[in-house]
Coordinates of C-alpha atoms in Angstrom, one line a residue:
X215 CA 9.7 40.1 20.7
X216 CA 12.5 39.6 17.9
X217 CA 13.8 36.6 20.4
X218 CA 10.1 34.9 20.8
X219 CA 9.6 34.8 16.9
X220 CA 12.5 32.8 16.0
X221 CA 11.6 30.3 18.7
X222 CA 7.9 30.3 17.3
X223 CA 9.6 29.8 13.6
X224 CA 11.5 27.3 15.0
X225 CA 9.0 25.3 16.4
X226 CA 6.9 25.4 13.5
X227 CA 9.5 24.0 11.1
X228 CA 10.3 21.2 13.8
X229 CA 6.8 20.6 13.7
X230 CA 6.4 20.2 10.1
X231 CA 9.6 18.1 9.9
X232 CA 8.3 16.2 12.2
X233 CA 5.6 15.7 10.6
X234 CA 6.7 14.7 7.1
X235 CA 8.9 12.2 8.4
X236 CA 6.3 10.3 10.0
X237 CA 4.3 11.0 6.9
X238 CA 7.2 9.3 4.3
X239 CA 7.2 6.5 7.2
X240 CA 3.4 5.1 6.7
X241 CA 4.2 5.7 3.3
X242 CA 7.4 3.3 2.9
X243 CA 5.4 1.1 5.5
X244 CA 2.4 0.7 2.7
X245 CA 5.3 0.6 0.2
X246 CA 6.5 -2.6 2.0
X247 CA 3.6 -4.2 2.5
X248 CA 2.4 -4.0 -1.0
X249 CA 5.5 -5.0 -2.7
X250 CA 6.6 -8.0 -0.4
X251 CA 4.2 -10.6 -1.6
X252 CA 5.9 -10.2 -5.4
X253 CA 9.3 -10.0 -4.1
X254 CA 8.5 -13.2 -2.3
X255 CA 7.3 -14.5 -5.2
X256 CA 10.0 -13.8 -7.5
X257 CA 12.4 -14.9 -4.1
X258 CA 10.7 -18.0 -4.8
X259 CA 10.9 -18.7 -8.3
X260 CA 14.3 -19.0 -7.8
X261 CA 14.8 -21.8 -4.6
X262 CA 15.0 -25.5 -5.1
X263 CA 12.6 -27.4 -3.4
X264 CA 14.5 -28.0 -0.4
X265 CA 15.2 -24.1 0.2
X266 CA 11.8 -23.4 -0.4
X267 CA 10.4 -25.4 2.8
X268 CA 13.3 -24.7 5.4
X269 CA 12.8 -22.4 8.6
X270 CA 13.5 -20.1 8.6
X271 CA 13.1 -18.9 5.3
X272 CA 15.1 -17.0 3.2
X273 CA 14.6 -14.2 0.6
X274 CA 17.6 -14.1 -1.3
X275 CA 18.6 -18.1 -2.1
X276 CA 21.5 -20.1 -1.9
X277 CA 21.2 -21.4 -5.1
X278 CA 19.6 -19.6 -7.5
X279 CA 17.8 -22.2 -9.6
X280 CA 17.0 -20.9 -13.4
X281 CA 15.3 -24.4 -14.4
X282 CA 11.9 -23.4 -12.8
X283 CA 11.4 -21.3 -15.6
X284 CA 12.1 -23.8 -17.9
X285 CA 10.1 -26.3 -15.8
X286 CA 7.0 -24.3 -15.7
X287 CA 6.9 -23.4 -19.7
X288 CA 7.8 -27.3 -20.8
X289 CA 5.1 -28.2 -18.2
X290 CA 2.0 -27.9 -20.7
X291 CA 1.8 -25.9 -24.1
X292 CA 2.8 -22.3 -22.7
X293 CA 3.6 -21.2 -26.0
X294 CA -0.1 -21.7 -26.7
X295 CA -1.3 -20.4 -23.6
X296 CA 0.5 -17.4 -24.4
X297 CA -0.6 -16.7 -27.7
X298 CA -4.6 -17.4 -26.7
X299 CA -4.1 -14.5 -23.8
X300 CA -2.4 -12.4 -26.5
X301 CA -5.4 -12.9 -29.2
X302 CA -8.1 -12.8 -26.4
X303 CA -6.8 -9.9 -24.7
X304 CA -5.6 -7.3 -28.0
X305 CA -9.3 -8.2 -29.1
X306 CA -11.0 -7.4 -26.4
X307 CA -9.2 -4.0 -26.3
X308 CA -9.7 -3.5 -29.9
X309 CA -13.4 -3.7 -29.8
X310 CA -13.9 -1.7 -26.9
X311 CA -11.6 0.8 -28.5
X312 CA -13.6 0.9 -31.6
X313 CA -17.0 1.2 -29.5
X314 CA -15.8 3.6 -26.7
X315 CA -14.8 6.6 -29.1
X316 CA -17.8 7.2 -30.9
X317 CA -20.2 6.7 -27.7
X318 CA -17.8 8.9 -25.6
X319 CA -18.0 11.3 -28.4
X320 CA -21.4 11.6 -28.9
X321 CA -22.1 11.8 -25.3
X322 CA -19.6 14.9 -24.6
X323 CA -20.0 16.9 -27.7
X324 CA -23.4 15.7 -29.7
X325 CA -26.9 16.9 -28.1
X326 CA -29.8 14.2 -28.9
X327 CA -32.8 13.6 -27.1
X328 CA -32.5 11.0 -24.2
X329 CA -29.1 11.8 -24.1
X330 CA -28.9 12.3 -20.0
X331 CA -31.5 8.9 -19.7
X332 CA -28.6 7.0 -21.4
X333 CA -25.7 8.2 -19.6
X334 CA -27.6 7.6 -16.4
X335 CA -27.8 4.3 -17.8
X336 CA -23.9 4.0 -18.2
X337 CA -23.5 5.1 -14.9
X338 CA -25.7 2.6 -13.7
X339 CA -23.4 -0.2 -15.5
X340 CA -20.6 1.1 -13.9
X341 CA -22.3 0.2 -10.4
X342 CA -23.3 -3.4 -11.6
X343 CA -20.5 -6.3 -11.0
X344 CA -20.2 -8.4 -13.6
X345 CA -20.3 -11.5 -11.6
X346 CA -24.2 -10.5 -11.8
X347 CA -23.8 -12.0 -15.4
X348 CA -21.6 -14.5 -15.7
X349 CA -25.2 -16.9 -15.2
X350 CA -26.9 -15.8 -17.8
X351 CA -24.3 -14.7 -20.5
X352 CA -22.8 -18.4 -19.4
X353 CA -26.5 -20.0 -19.9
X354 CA -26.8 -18.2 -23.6
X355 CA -23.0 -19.0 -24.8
X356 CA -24.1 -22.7 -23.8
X357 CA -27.2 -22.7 -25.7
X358 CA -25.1 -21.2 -28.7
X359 CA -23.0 -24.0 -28.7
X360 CA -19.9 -21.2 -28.3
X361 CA -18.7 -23.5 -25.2
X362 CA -14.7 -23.9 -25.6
X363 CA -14.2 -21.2 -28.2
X364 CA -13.0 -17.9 -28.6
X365 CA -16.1 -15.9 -29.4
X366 CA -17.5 -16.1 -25.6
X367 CA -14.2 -14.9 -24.0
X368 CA -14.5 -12.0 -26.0
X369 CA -18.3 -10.9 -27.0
X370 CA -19.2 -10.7 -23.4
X371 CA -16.6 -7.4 -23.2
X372 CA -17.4 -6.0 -26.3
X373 CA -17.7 -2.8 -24.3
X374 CA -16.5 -1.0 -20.8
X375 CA -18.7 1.5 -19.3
X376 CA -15.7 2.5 -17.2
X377 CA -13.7 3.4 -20.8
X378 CA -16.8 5.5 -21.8
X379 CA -16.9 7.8 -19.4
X380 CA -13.5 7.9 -18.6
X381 CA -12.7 9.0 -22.5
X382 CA -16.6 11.0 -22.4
X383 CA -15.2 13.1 -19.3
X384 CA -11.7 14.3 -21.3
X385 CA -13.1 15.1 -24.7
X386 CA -15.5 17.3 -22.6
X387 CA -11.8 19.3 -22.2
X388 CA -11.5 19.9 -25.5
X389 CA -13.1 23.1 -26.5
X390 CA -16.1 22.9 -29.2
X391 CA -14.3 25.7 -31.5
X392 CA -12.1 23.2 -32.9
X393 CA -14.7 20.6 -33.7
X394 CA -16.1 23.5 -35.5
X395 CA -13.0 24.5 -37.4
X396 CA -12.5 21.2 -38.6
X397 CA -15.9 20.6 -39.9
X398 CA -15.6 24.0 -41.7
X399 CA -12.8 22.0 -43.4
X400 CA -15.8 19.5 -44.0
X401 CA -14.4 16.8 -42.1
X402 CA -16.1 13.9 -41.2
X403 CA -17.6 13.0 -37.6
X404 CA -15.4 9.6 -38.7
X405 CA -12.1 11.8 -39.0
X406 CA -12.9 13.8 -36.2
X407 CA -13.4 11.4 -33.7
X408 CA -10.0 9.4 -34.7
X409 CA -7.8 12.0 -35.8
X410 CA -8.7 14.8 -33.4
X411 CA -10.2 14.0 -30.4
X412 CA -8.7 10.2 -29.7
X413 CA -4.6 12.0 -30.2
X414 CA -5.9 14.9 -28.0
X415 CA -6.7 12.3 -25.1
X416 CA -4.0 10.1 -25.6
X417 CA -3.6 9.8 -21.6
X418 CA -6.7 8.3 -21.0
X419 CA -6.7 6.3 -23.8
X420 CA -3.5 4.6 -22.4
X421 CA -5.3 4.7 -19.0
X422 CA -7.9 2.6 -20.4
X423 CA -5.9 0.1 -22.2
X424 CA -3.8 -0.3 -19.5
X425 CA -7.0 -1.1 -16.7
X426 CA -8.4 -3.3 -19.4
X427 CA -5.3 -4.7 -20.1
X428 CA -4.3 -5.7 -16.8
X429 CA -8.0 -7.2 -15.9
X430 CA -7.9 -9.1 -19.4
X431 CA -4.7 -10.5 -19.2
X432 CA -5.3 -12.1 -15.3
X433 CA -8.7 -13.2 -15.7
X434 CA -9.1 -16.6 -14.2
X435 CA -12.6 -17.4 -13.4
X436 CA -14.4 -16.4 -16.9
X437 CA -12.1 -18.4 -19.3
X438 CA -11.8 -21.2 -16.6
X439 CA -15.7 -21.5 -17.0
X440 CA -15.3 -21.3 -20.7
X441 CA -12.9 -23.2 -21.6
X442 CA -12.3 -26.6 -21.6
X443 CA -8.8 -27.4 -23.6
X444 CA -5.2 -26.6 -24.1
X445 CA -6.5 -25.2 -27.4
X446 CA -8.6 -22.4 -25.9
X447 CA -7.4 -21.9 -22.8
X448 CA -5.3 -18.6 -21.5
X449 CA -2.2 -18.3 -19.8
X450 CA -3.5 -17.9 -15.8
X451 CA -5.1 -21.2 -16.8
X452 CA -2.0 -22.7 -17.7
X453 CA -0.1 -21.3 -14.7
X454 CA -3.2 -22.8 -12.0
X455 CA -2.8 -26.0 -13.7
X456 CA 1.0 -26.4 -13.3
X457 CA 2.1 -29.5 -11.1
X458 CA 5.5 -31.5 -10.9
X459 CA 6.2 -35.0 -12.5
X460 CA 4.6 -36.6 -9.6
X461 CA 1.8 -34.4 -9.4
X462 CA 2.6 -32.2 -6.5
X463 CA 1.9 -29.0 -6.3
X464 CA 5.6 -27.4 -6.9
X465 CA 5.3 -23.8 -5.5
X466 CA 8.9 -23.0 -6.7
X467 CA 7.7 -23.7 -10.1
X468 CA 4.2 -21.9 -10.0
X469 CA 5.5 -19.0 -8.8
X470 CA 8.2 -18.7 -12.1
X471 CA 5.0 -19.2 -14.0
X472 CA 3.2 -16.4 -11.9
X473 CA 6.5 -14.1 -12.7
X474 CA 5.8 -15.2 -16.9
X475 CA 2.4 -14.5 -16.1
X476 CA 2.9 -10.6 -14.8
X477 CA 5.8 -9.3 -16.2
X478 CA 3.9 -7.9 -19.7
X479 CA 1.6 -6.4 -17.3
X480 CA 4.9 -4.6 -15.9
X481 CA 6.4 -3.9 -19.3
X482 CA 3.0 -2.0 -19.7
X483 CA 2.6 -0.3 -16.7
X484 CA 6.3 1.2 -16.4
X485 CA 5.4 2.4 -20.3
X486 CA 2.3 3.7 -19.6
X487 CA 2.4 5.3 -15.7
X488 CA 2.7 8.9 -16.7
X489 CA 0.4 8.9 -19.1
X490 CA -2.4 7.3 -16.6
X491 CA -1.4 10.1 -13.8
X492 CA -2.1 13.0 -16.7
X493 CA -5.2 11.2 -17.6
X494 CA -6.6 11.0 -13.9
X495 CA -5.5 15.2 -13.6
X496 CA -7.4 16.0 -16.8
X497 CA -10.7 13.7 -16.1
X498 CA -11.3 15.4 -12.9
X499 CA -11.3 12.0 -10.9
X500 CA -8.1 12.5 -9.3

């Protein structure tokens, strides 16, 4: 007996070896799969023309060629593209910020009659893809006259169902008693909201901004429809429409203007990954 359960141990930790290695395998398999396309990309960014179409082809070039960069932002007004994605997309966040607390607040922590027929609502919204209303928003912008402005890249998002009830479902974490405390203190709903509840779910207030952020910053179709000038138009814009002198389409160089175009979105994203894990954990969705 004493010789039969070290072989059963054994086996069992074999097994489980075993089975973590193939495990970490799929994983770094995914991991590969997922990554290549952007190391390609940034592979790319770098190769002259003639690198770019030999066979086989390479991933680390010959020549590492810096003046696609330069190419791609002297192509058109970059600096301008830039600074419309910038002003589109901080507004956008802004205003949903600025709706999203008070209605995730009043849904987790004020009681007021249709308050479950709305948030069924909400949930509804979160089922509805908003390629459903690009039409008629589209059709009502025109008849505005707001064509080739500002005003309909941004109204439209005025608010994210997905940032309600992402921010509704943490401050239902945070116990009533010190709502309670502080308006003992007689502080404003205003003040609570803010000063309270918005530091104490900091994570998925980053987790927000961060979703929003990323969708903002690389849409294509809505500002493509929308737009109709340098003036207005946003930085993926600006990338699609890059071309050489001659007017071919010069991969090498759209691709340094695809790196220009995500690497705020990985500045972000390396800032903000731990706080969007804790976030997930405390929401109950993960």
């Amino acid at each position: 007996m004493d010789i039969i359960r070290p072989i059963k141990k054994d086996k069992a930790d074999i097994k489980k070896i075993v089975s973590k290695s193939i495990e970490v395998l799929i994983l770094l398999l995914l991991s590969a799969i997922f990554i290549f396309p952007f190391i390609w990309m940034l592979s790319t960014s770098f190769k002259n023309p003639q690198e770019m179409m030999q066979l086989p082809p390479t991933i680390i070039p010959n020549d590492i060629v810096l003046g696609n960069y330069t190419t791609a932002w002297n192509s058109g007004p970059f600096f301008r593209y830039l600074l419309n994605s910038i002003f589109v997309t901080g507004s956008i966040l802004i205003v949903q910020f600025l709706v999203m607390v008070p209605a995730a607040y009043a849904f987790s922590k004020i009681k007021f009659r249709g308050e479950k027929v709305l948030f069924g609502l909400l949930l509804i919204g979160l089922m509805i893809p908003p390629q459903v209303t690009f039409l008629p928003v589209y059709m009502m912008m025109s008849k505005f006259g707001f064509i080739n402005t500002y005003v309909p890249l941004i109204i439209p998002f005025m608010t994210s169902s997905f940032g309600i009830f992402l921010l509704r479902q943490n401050f239902m974490q945070i116990s009533d008693e010190i709502i309670e405390a502080a308006k003992l203190d007689n502080t404003s709903d205003l003040k609570i909201m803010f000063k309270i509840m918005v530091p104490m779910a900091k994570p998925a207030v980053i987790t927000f901004i961060l979703f929003n952020f990323i969708y903002h910053w690389n849409n294509y179709f809505w500002p493509l429809v929308m737009t109709n000038t340098d003036a207005i138009r946003t930085l993926p814009i600006g990338v699609a429409l890059l071309k050489s002198s001659e007017g071919i389409t010069a991969w090498n160089v759209i691709m340094a203007g695809n790196i220009i175009l995500i690497l705020p979105i990985i500045l972000v994203y390396i800032f903000a990954n731990k706080k969007v894990k804790e976030a997930f954990m405390y929401s109950g969705i993960k």
